[in-house]
One Martini backbone bead per residue (centre of mass of N, CA, C, O) as a GRO file, in nm:
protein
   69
    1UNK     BB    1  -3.800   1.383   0.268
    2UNK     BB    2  -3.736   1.086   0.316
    3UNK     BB    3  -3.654   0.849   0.564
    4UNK     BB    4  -3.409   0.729   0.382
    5UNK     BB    5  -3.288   0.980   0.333
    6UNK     BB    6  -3.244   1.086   0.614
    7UNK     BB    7  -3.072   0.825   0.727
    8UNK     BB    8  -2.852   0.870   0.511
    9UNK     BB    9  -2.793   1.194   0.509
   10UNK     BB   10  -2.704   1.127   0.833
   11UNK     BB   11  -2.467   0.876   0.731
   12UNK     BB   12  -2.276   0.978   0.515
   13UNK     BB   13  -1.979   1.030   0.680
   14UNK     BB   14  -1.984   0.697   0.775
   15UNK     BB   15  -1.981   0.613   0.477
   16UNK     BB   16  -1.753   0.773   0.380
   17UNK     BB   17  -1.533   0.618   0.620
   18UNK     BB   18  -1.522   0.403   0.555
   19UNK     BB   19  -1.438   0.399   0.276
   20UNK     BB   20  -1.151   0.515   0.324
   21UNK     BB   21  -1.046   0.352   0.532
   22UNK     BB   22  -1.084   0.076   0.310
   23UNK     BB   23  -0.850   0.206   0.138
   24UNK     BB   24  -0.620   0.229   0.352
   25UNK     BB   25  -0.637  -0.043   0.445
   26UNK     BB   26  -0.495  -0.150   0.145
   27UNK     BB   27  -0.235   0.059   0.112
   28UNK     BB   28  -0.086  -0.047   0.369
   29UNK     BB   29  -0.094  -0.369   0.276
   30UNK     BB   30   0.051  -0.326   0.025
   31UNK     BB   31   0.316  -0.187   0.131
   32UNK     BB   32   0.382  -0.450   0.301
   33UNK     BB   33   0.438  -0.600   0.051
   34UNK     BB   34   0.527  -0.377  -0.140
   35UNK     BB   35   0.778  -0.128  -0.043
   36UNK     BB   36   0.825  -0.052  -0.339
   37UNK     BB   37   0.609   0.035  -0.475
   38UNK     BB   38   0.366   0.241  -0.617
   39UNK     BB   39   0.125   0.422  -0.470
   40UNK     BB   40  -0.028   0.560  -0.701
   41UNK     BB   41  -0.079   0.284  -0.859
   42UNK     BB   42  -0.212   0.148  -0.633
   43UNK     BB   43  -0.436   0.361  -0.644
   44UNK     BB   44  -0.565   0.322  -0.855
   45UNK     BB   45  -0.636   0.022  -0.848
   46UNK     BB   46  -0.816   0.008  -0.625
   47UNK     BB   47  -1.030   0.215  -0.728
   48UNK     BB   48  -1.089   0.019  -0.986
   49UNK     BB   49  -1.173  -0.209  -0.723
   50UNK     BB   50  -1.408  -0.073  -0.636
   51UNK     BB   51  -1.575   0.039  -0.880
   52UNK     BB   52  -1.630  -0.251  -0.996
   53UNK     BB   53  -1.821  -0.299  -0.721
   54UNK     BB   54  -2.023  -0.063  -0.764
   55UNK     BB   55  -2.115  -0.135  -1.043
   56UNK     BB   56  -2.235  -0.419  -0.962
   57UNK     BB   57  -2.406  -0.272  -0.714
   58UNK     BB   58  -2.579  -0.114  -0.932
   59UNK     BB   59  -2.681  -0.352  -1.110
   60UNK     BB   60  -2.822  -0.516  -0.913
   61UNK     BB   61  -3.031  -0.268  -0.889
   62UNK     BB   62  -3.103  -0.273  -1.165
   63UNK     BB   63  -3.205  -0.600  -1.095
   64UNK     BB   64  -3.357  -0.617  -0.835
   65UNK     BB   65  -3.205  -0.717  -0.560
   66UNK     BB   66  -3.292  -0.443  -0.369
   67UNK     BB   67  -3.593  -0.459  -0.312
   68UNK     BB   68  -3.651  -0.671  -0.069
   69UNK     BB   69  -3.391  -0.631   0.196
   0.00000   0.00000   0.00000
């Protein structure tokens, strides 16, 4: 395991708690502004909204945007 890997693989759960904290507090956002509407639905759009990012940030990478970062 490479430095880089082992400094990701130290911070995996912080990574991970980052990203659930931004989808609950979206979640939360949601909710006060529409507290009627449907939670299941809206936490698919939101997942779909966060998934469109990563791809976003995926196609980057694949397209050396941060070779040099």
């Amino acid at each position: 395991m490479d430095a880089v890997q082992k400094d990701l693989e130290n911070r995996k759960e912080e990574i991970q708690s980052a990203m659930k904290l931004m989808f609950k507090a979206n979640m939360t956002i949601t909710d006060w502004d529409v507290p009627e509407g449907d939670d299941r639905e809206a936490a698919k759009i939101l997942l779909s909204i966060m998934q469109d990012s990563l791809d976003a940030i995926k196609a980057d990478i694949e397209a050396g945007k941060y070779d040099f970062y």
